[in-house]
Coordinates of C-alpha atoms and ligand atoms in Angstrom, one line a residue:
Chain A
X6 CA 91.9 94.4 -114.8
X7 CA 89.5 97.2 -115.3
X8 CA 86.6 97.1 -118.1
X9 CA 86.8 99.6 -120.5
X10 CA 83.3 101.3 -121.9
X11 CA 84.9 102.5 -124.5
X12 CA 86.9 99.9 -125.6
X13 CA 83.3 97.9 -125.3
X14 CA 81.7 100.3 -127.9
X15 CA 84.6 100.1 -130.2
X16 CA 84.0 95.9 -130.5
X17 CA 80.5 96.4 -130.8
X18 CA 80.3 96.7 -134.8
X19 CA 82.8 93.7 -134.9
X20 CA 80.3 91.5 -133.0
X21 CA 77.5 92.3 -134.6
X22 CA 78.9 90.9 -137.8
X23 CA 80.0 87.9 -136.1
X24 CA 76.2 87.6 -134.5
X25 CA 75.0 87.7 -137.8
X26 CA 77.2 85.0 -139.2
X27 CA 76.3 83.5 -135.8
X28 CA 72.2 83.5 -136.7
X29 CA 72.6 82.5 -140.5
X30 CA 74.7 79.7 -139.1
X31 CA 72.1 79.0 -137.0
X32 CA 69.0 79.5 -138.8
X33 CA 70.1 77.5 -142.1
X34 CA 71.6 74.7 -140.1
X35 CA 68.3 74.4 -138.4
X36 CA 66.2 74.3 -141.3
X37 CA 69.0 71.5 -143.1
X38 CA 68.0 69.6 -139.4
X39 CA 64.4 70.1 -139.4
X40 CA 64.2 68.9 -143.2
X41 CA 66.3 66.3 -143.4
X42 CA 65.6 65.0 -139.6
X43 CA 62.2 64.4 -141.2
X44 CA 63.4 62.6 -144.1
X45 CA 65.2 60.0 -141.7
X46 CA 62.1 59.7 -139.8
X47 CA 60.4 59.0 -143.0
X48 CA 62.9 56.5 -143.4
X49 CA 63.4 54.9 -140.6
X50 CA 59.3 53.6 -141.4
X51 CA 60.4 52.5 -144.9
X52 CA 59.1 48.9 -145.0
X53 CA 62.6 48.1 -146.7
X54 CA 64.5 46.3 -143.6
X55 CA 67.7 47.3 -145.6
X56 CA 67.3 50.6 -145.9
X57 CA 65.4 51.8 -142.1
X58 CA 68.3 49.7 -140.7
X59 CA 71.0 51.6 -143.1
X60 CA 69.2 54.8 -142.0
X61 CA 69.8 53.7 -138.4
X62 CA 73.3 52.9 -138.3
X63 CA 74.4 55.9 -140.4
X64 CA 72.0 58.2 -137.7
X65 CA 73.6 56.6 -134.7
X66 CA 77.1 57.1 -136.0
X67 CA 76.8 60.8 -136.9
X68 CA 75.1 61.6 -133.2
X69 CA 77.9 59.5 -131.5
X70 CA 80.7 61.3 -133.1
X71 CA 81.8 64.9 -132.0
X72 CA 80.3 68.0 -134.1
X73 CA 84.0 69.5 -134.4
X74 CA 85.0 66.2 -136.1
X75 CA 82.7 66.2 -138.4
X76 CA 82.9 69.5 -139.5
X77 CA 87.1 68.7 -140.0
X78 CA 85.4 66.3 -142.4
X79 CA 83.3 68.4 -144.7
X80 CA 85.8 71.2 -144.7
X81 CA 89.3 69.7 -144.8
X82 CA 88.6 65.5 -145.8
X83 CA 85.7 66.5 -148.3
X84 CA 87.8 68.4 -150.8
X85 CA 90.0 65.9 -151.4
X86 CA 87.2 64.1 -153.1
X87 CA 86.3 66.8 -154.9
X88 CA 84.0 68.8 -152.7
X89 CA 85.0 72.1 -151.5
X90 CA 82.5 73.9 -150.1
X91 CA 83.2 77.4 -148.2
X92 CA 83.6 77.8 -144.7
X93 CA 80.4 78.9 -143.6
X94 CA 78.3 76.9 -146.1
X95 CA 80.4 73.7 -145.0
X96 CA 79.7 75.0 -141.0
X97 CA 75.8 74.8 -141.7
X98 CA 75.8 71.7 -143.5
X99 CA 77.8 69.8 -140.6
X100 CA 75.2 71.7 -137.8
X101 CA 72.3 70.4 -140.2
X102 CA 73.3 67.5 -140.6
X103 CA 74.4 66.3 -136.8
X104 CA 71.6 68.2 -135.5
X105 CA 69.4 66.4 -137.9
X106 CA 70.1 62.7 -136.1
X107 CA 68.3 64.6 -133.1
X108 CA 65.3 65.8 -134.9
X109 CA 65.5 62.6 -136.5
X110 CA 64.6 60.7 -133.3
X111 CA 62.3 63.8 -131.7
X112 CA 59.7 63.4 -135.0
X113 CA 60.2 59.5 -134.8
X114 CA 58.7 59.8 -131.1
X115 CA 56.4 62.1 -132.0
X116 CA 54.9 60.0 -135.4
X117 CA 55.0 57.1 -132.7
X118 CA 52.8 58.9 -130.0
X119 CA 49.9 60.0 -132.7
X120 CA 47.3 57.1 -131.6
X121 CA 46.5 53.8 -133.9
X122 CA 43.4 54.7 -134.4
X123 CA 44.3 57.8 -136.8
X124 CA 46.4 55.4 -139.1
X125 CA 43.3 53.2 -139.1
X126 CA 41.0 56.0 -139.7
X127 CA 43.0 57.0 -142.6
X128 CA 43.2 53.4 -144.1
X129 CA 39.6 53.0 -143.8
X130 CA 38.9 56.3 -145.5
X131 CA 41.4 55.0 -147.9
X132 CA 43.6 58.0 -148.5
X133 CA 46.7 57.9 -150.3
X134 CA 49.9 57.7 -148.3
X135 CA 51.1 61.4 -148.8
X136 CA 47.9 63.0 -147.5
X137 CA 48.1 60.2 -145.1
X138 CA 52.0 61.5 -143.6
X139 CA 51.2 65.2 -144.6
X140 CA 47.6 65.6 -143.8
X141 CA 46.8 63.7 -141.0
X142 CA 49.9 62.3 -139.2
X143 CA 52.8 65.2 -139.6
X144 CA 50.5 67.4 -138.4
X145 CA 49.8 65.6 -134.8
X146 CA 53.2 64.8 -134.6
X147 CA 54.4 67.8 -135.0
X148 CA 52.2 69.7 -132.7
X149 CA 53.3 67.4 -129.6
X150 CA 57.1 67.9 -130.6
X151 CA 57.7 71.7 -131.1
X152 CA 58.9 72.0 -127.2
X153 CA 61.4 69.6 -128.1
X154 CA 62.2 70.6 -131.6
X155 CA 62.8 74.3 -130.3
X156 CA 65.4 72.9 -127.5
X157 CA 67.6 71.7 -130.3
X158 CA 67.3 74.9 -132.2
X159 CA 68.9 76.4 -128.9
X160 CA 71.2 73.7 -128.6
X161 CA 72.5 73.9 -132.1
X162 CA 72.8 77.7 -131.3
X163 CA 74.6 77.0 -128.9
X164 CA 77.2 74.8 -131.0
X165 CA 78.1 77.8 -133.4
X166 CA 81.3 79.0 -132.1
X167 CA 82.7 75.2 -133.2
X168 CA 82.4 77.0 -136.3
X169 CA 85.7 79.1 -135.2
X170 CA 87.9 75.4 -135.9
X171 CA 87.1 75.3 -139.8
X172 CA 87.7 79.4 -139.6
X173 CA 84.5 80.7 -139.5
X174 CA 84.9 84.2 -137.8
X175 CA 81.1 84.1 -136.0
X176 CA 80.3 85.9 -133.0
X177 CA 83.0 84.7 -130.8
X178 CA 85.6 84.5 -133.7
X179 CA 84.7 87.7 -133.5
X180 CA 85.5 88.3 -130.0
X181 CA 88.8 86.4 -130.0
X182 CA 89.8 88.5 -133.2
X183 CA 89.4 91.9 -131.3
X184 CA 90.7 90.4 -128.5
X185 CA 93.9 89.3 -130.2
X186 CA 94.5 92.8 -132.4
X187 CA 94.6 95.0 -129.0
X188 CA 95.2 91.9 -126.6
X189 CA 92.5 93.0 -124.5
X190 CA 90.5 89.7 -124.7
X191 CA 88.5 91.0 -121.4
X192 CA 85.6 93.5 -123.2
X193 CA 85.4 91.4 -126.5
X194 CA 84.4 87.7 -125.0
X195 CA 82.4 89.1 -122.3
X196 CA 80.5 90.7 -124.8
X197 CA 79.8 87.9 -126.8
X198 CA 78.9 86.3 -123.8
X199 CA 75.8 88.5 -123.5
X200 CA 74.9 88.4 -126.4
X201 CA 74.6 84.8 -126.2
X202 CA 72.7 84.7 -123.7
X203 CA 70.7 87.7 -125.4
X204 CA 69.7 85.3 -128.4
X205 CA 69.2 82.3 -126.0
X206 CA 66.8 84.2 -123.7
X207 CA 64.7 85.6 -126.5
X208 CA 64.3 82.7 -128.5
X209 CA 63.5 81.1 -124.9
X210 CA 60.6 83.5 -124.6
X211 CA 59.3 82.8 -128.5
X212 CA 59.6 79.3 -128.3
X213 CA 57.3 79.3 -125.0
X214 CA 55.0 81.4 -126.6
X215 CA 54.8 79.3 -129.8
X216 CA 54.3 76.5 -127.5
X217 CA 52.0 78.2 -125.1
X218 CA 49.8 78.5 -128.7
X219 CA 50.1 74.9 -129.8
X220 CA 48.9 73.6 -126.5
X221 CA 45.6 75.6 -126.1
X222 CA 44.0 74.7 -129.3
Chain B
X19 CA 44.0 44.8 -163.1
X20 CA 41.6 46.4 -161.0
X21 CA 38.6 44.5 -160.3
X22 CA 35.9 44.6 -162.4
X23 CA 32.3 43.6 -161.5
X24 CA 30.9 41.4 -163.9
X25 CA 27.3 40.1 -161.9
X26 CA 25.8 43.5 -160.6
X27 CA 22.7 45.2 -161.2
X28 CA 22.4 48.4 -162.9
X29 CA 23.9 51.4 -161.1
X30 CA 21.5 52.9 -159.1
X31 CA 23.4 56.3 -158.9
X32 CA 24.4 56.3 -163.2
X33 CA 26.3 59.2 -163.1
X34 CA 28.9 58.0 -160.8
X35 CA 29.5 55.2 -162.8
X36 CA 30.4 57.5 -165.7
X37 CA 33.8 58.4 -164.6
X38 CA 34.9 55.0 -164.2
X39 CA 38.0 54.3 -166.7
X40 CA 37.5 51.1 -168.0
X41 CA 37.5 47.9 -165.3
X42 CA 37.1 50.5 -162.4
X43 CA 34.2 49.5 -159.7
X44 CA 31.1 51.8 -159.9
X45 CA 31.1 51.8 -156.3
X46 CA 27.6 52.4 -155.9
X47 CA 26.2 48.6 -156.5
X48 CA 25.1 47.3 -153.4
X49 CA 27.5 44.8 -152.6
X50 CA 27.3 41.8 -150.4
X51 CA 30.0 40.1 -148.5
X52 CA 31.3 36.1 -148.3
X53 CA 34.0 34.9 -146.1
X54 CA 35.3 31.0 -147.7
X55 CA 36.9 29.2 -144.9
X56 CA 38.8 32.6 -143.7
X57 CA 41.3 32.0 -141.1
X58 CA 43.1 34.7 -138.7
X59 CA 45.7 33.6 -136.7
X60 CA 47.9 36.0 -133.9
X61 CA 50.2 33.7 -133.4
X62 CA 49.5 30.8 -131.7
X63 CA 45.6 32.0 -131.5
X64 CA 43.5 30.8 -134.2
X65 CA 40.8 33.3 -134.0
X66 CA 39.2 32.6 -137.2
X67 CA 39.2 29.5 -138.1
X68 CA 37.7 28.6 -141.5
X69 CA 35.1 30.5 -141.1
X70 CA 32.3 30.7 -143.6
X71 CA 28.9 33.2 -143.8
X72 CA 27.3 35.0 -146.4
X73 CA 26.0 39.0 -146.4
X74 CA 23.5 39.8 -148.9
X75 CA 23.7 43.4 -150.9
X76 CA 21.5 45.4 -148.6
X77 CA 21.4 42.8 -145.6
X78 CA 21.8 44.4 -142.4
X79 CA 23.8 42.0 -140.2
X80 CA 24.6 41.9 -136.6
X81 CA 26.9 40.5 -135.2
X82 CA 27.2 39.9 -131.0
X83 CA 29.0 37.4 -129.3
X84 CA 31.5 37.0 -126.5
X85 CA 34.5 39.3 -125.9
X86 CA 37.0 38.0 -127.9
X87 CA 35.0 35.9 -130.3
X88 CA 36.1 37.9 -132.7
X89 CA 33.7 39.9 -134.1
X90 CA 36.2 43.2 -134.5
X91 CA 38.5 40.8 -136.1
X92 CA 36.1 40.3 -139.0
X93 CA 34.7 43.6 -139.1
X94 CA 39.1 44.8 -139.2
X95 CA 39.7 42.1 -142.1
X96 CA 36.5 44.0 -144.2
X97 CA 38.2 47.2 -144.0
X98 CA 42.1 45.6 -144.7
X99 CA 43.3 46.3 -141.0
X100 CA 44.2 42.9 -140.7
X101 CA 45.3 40.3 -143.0
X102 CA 44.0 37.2 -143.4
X103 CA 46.2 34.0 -142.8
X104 CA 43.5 31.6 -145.4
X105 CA 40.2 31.7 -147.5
X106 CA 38.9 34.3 -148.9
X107 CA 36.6 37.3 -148.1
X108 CA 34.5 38.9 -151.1
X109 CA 32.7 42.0 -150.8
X110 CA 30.9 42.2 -154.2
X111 CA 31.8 39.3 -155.9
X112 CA 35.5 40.6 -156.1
X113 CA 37.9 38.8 -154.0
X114 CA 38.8 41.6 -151.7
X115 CA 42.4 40.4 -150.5
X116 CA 43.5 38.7 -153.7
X117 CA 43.1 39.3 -157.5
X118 CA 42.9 37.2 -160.9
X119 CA 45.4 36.5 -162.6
X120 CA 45.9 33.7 -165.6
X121 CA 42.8 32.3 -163.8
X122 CA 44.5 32.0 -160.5
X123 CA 44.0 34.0 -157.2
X124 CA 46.9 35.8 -156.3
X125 CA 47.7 37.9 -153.6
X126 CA 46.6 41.7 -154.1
X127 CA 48.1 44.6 -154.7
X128 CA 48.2 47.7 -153.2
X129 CA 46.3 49.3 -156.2
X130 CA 43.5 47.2 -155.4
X131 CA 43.0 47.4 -151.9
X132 CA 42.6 50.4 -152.6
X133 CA 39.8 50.2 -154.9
X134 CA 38.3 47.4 -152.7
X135 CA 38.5 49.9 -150.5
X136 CA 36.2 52.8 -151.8
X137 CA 33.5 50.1 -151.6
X138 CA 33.6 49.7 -147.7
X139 CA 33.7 52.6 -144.7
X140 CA 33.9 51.9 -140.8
X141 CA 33.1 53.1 -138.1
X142 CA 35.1 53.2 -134.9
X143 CA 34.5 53.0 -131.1
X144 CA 36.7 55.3 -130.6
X145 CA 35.4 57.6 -133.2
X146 CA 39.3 58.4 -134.8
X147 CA 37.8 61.3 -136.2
X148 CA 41.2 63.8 -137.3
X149 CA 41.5 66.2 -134.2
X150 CA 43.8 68.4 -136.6
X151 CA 40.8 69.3 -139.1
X152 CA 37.7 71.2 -138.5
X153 CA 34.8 69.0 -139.4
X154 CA 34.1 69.9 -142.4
X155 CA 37.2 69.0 -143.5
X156 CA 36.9 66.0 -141.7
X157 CA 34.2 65.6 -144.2
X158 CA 35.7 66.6 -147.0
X159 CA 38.9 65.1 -147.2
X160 CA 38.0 61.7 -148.7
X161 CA 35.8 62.9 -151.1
X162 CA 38.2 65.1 -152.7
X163 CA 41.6 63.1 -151.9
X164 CA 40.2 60.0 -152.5
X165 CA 37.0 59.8 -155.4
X166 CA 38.3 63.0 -156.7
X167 CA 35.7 65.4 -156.2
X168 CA 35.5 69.0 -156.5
X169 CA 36.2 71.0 -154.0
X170 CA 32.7 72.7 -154.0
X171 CA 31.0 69.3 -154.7
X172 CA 33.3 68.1 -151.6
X173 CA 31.6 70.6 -149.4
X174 CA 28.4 70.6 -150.9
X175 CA 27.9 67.2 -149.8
X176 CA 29.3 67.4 -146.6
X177 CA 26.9 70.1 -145.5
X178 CA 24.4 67.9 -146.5
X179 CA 25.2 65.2 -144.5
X180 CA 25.9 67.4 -141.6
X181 CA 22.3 68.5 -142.0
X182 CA 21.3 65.2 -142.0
X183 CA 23.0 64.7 -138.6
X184 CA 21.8 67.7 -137.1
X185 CA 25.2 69.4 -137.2
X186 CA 24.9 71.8 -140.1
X187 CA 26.6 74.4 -137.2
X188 CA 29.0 72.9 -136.0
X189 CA 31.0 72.5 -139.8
X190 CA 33.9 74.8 -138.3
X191 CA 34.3 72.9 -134.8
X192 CA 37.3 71.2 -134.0
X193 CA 36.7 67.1 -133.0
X194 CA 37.5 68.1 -129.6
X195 CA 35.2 70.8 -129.2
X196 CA 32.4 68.3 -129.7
X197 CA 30.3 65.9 -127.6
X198 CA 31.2 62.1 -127.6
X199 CA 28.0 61.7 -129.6
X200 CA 28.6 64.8 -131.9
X201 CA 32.0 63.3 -133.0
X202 CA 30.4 59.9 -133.6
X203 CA 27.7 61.3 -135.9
X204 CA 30.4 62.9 -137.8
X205 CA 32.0 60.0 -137.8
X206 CA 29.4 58.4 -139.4
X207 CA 29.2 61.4 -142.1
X208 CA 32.6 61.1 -142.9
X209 CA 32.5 57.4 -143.5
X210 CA 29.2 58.0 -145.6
X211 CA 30.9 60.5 -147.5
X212 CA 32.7 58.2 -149.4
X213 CA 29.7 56.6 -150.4
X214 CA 30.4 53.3 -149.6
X215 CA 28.2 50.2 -150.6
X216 CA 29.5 48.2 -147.3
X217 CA 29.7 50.4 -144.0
X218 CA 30.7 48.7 -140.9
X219 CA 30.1 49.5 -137.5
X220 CA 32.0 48.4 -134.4
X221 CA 29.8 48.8 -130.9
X222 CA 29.8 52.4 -131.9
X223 CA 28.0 53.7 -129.2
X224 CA 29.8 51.6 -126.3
X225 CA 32.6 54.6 -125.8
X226 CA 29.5 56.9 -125.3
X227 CA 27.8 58.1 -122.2
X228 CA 24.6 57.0 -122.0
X229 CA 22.6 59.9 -122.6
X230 CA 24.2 59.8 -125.9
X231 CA 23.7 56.9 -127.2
X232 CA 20.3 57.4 -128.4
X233 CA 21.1 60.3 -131.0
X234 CA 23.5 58.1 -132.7
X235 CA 21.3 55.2 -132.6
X236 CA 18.7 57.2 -134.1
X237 CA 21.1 58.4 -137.0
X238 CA 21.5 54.8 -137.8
X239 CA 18.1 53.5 -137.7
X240 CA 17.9 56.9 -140.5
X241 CA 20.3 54.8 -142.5
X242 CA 19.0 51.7 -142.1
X243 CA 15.9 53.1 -143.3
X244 CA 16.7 55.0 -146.1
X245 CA 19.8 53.7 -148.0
X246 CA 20.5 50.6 -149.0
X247 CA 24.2 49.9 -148.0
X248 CA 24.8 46.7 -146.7
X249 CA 25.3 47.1 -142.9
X250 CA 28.0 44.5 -140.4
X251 CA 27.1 46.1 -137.4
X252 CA 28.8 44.9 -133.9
X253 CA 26.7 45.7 -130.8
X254 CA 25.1 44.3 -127.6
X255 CA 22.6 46.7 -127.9
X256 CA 19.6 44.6 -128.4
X257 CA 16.3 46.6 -129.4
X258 CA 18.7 48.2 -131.1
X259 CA 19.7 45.1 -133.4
X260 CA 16.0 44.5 -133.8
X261 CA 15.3 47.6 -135.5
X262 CA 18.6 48.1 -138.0
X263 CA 19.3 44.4 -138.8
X264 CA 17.5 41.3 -140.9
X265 CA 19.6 39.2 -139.2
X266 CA 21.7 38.0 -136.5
X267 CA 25.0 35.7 -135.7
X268 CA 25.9 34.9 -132.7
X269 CA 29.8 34.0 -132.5
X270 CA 31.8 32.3 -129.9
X271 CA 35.2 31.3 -130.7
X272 CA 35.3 32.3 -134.1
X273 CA 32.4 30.2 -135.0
X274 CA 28.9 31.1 -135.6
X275 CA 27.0 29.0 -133.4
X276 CA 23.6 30.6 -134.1
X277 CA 22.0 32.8 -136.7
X278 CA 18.6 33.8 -137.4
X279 CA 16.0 37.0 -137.0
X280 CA 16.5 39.5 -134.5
X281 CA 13.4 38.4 -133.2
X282 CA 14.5 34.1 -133.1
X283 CA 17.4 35.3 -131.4
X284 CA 16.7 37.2 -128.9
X285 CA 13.4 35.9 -127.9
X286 CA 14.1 32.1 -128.4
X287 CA 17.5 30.9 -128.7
X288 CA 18.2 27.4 -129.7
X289 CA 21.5 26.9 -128.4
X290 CA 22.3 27.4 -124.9
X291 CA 25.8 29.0 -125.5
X292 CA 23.6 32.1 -126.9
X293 CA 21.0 31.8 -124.2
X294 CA 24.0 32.3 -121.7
X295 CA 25.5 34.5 -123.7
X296 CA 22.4 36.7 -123.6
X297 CA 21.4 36.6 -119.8
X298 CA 25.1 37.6 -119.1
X299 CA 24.3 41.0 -121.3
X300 CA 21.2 41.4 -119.7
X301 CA 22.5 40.8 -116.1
X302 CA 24.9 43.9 -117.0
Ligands
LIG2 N1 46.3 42.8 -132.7 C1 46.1 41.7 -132.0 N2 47.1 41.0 -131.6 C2 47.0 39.8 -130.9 N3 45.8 39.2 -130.7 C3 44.7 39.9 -131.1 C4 44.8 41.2 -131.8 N4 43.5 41.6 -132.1 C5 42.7 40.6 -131.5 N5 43.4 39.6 -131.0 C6 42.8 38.4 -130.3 O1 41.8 37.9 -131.2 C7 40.7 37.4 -130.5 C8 39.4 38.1 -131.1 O2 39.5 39.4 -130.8 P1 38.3 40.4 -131.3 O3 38.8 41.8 -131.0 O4 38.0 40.1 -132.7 O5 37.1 40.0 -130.3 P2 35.7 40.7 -130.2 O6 34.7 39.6 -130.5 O7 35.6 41.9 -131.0 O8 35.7 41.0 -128.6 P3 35.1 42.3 -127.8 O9 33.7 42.0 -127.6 O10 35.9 42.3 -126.5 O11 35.4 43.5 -128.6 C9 41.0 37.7 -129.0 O12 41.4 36.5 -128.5 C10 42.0 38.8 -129.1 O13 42.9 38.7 -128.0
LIG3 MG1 35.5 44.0 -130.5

């Protein structure tokens, strides 16, 4: 089997399109996590037994079961109850919302590691319970977690190409779709393959920066 | 219904009070403190255990005692940290954990802790000032979160309290960027920023190196001097004590076992738990 350049420039265009589905796949699902990993944290200190312990189970469940099985849900199970959302839209919900059970437990370390003495300094100051979260606590908790909040975005990068089994053509839908139209599946994944690793390496590099900047000041 | 303050003398600072809906504290009367047969339990420990004293409006306390005689414990039940398991604590006149109503004391609300609250500030060992905000924000965040002040007002006061604590250039440091003894005079700002009538202070210089305490002790002795908040000061430092408070309590146990001048106490104890107490500090 001998690689073909120009066979590899032909797929290019292809892939890009597929990268991009790839990255908006990416980038929403990561905000859905971030957002509503936040909200379970939030949660999960509800002083309502009932409801942090409902938060808890439901959390646990969705991070014990497999990505791919939950996106079968949203896309093929949902509709029967009358939602049908699109392909890609139902892709970023199910990244958002797995991914989320993680970020869920990364800002419910992080909340936990911001010292007593803040929450007491804020009670005795007597501030109202939203600047309290937003002002004084997110903000700590935050800080400390980044490193581990950008591993996730990596990871759920990472998870795209499940995507491909509710017929999302992303970057290596892509790849298998040139592959299978001149059955020459060598050029195509290989290609996807870097740029995988492409995407992976530079967010690598911005994430250590971003947390290079967090940690000095 | 928030409490209202029936007993107290006119405002001293009138143009506070006249924001006040109807029934809301002017939280500028001095106010004193009472503790009725107050009890704190952690679980099997009784800490507290019907414990009674009086503060005046004004009164500077101090309070030493053995380690765990639980002097934070009452200083932490002042500012709502802890809850008490019996009695009741005033601060004012107004029950501070409970509230009227049909006549009867029941529990309170979160609404008024929270104005309880304004009437009371702390200070901490450990300073807990918010390493996230420069210090003038530190400074300003109560004021305009919590009493609802201008922005400008906000600031305006907290430069003048930093001037007052020698700080005025440090407004856009961050906690960490300051000495132990710099963070605990802004500490002390931010908690007067609030204009409390009760400020609380617990062994505030005992985190400090020693070449620090002085400028903090110095800031206080200001205070004592020239406000008249009611002070509940923890400390073992003893010329100290003499010069901020009117009186002192000795605790051991959750009990007072001794009260009286700075002067009585330290020079001629009655009781020989404080005279024991007192040479171990010494020996130290
Ligand atoms: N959060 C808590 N949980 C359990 N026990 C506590 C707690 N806080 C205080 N105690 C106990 O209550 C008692 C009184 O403690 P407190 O901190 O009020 O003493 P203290 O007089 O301030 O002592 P120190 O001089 O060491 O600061 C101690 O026996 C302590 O172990
Ligand atoms: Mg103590």
């Amino acid at each position: 089997m001998n690689w073909d350049w120009h066979y590899s420039g032909q797929v290019i265009p292809d892939l890009l399109d597929g990268l991009r589905v790839t990255i908006i796949a990416t980038i929403f699902g990561y905000l859905i996590a971030l957002v509503l990993g936040l909200v379970w944290a939030l949660l999960r200190r509800s002083p309502s037994r009932v409801l942090n312990q409902a938060v808890r189970w439901v959390t646990e469940f969705i991070r014990s079961t497999p990505l791919l099985v939950q996106l079968f849900f949203i896309f093929y199970v949902l509709p029967a109850w009358g939602v049908t959302l699109g392909a890609l839209t139902a892709g970023i919900v199910g990244l958002g919302v797995h991914y989320s059970t993680y970020t869920a437990e990364v800002y419910r370390a992080g909340i936990d590691d911001v010292p007593r003495g803040q929450w007491e300094a804020s009670r005795a100051l007597n501030l109202p319970r939203r600047r309290v979260w937003f002002a004084v606590i997110l903000p700590q908790a935050v800080r400390r977690i980044i490193p581990t909040l950008g591993n996730y975005l990596i990871a759920l990068f990472k998870d795209t190409p499940f995507l491909l089994g509710i017929t999302v053509v992303e970057l290596l839908g892509s790849a298998y779709d040139a592959g299978a139209h001149s059955l020459k599946y060598l050029e195509p994944i290989t290609v996807a393959g870097l740029f995988f690793i492409a995407v992976s390496v530079v967010s690598s590099l911005a994430l250590r920066r971003l947390e290079h900047r967090y940690a000095t000041n | 219904m928030p409490p209202t303050d029936t007993t107290s003398p006119a405002d001293p600072l009138p143009e506070r009070a006249a924001d006040g809906t109807p029934g809301k504290p002017p939280t500028r009367v001095p106010c004193g403190i009472k503790f009725e047969k107050v009890v704190k339990r952690f679980g099997d420990n009784v800490v507290l255990d019907h414990l009674n004293f009086e503060v005046a409006a004004g009164e500077r306390v101090t309070l030493i005692g053995p380690s765990g005689s639980g002097k934070t414990t009452i200083l932490r039940l002042l500012m709502t940290l802890e809850h008490p398991d019996g009695g009741i604590i005033r601060v004012g006149d107004d029950p501070l954990w409970h509230m009227e109503r049909g006549g009867k004391l029941v529990k309170a609300n979160e609404r008024h802790l929270h104005e309880m609250r304004k009437r009371i500030g702390m200070v901490f060992q450990q300073f807990n000032l918010f390493p996230n905000m420069n210090v003038l924000r530190n400074l300003t965040e109560g004021p305009v979160h919590v009493l609802g002040l201008g922005k400008d007002e906000a600031v305006e006061r907290a430069r003048g309290l930093l001037d007052m604590i020698g700080l005025a250039d440090k407004e856009d440091a961050h906690p960490t960027q300051l000495s132990g003894g710099q963070q605990q005079r802004v500490a002390i700002a931010r908690a007067l920023a609030m204009e409390p009538t009760v400020l609380l202070l617990d062994e505030v210089t005992s985190a400090l190196d020693p070449e620090l305490v002085v400028g903090v002790q110095d800031l206080l002795r200001d205070i004592a001097a020239n406000t008249d908040v009611t002070m509940l000061c923890v400390t073992h430092e003893m010329g100290f004590a003499k010069d901020i408070s009117n009186r002192v309590l000795m605790f051991d146990q959750g009990r007072i076992v001794e009260e009286g001048t700075p002067e009585a106490i330290f020079e001629d104890p009655e009781e020989d738990r404080t005279r024991e107490f007192l040479s171990a500090i010494l020996a130290t």
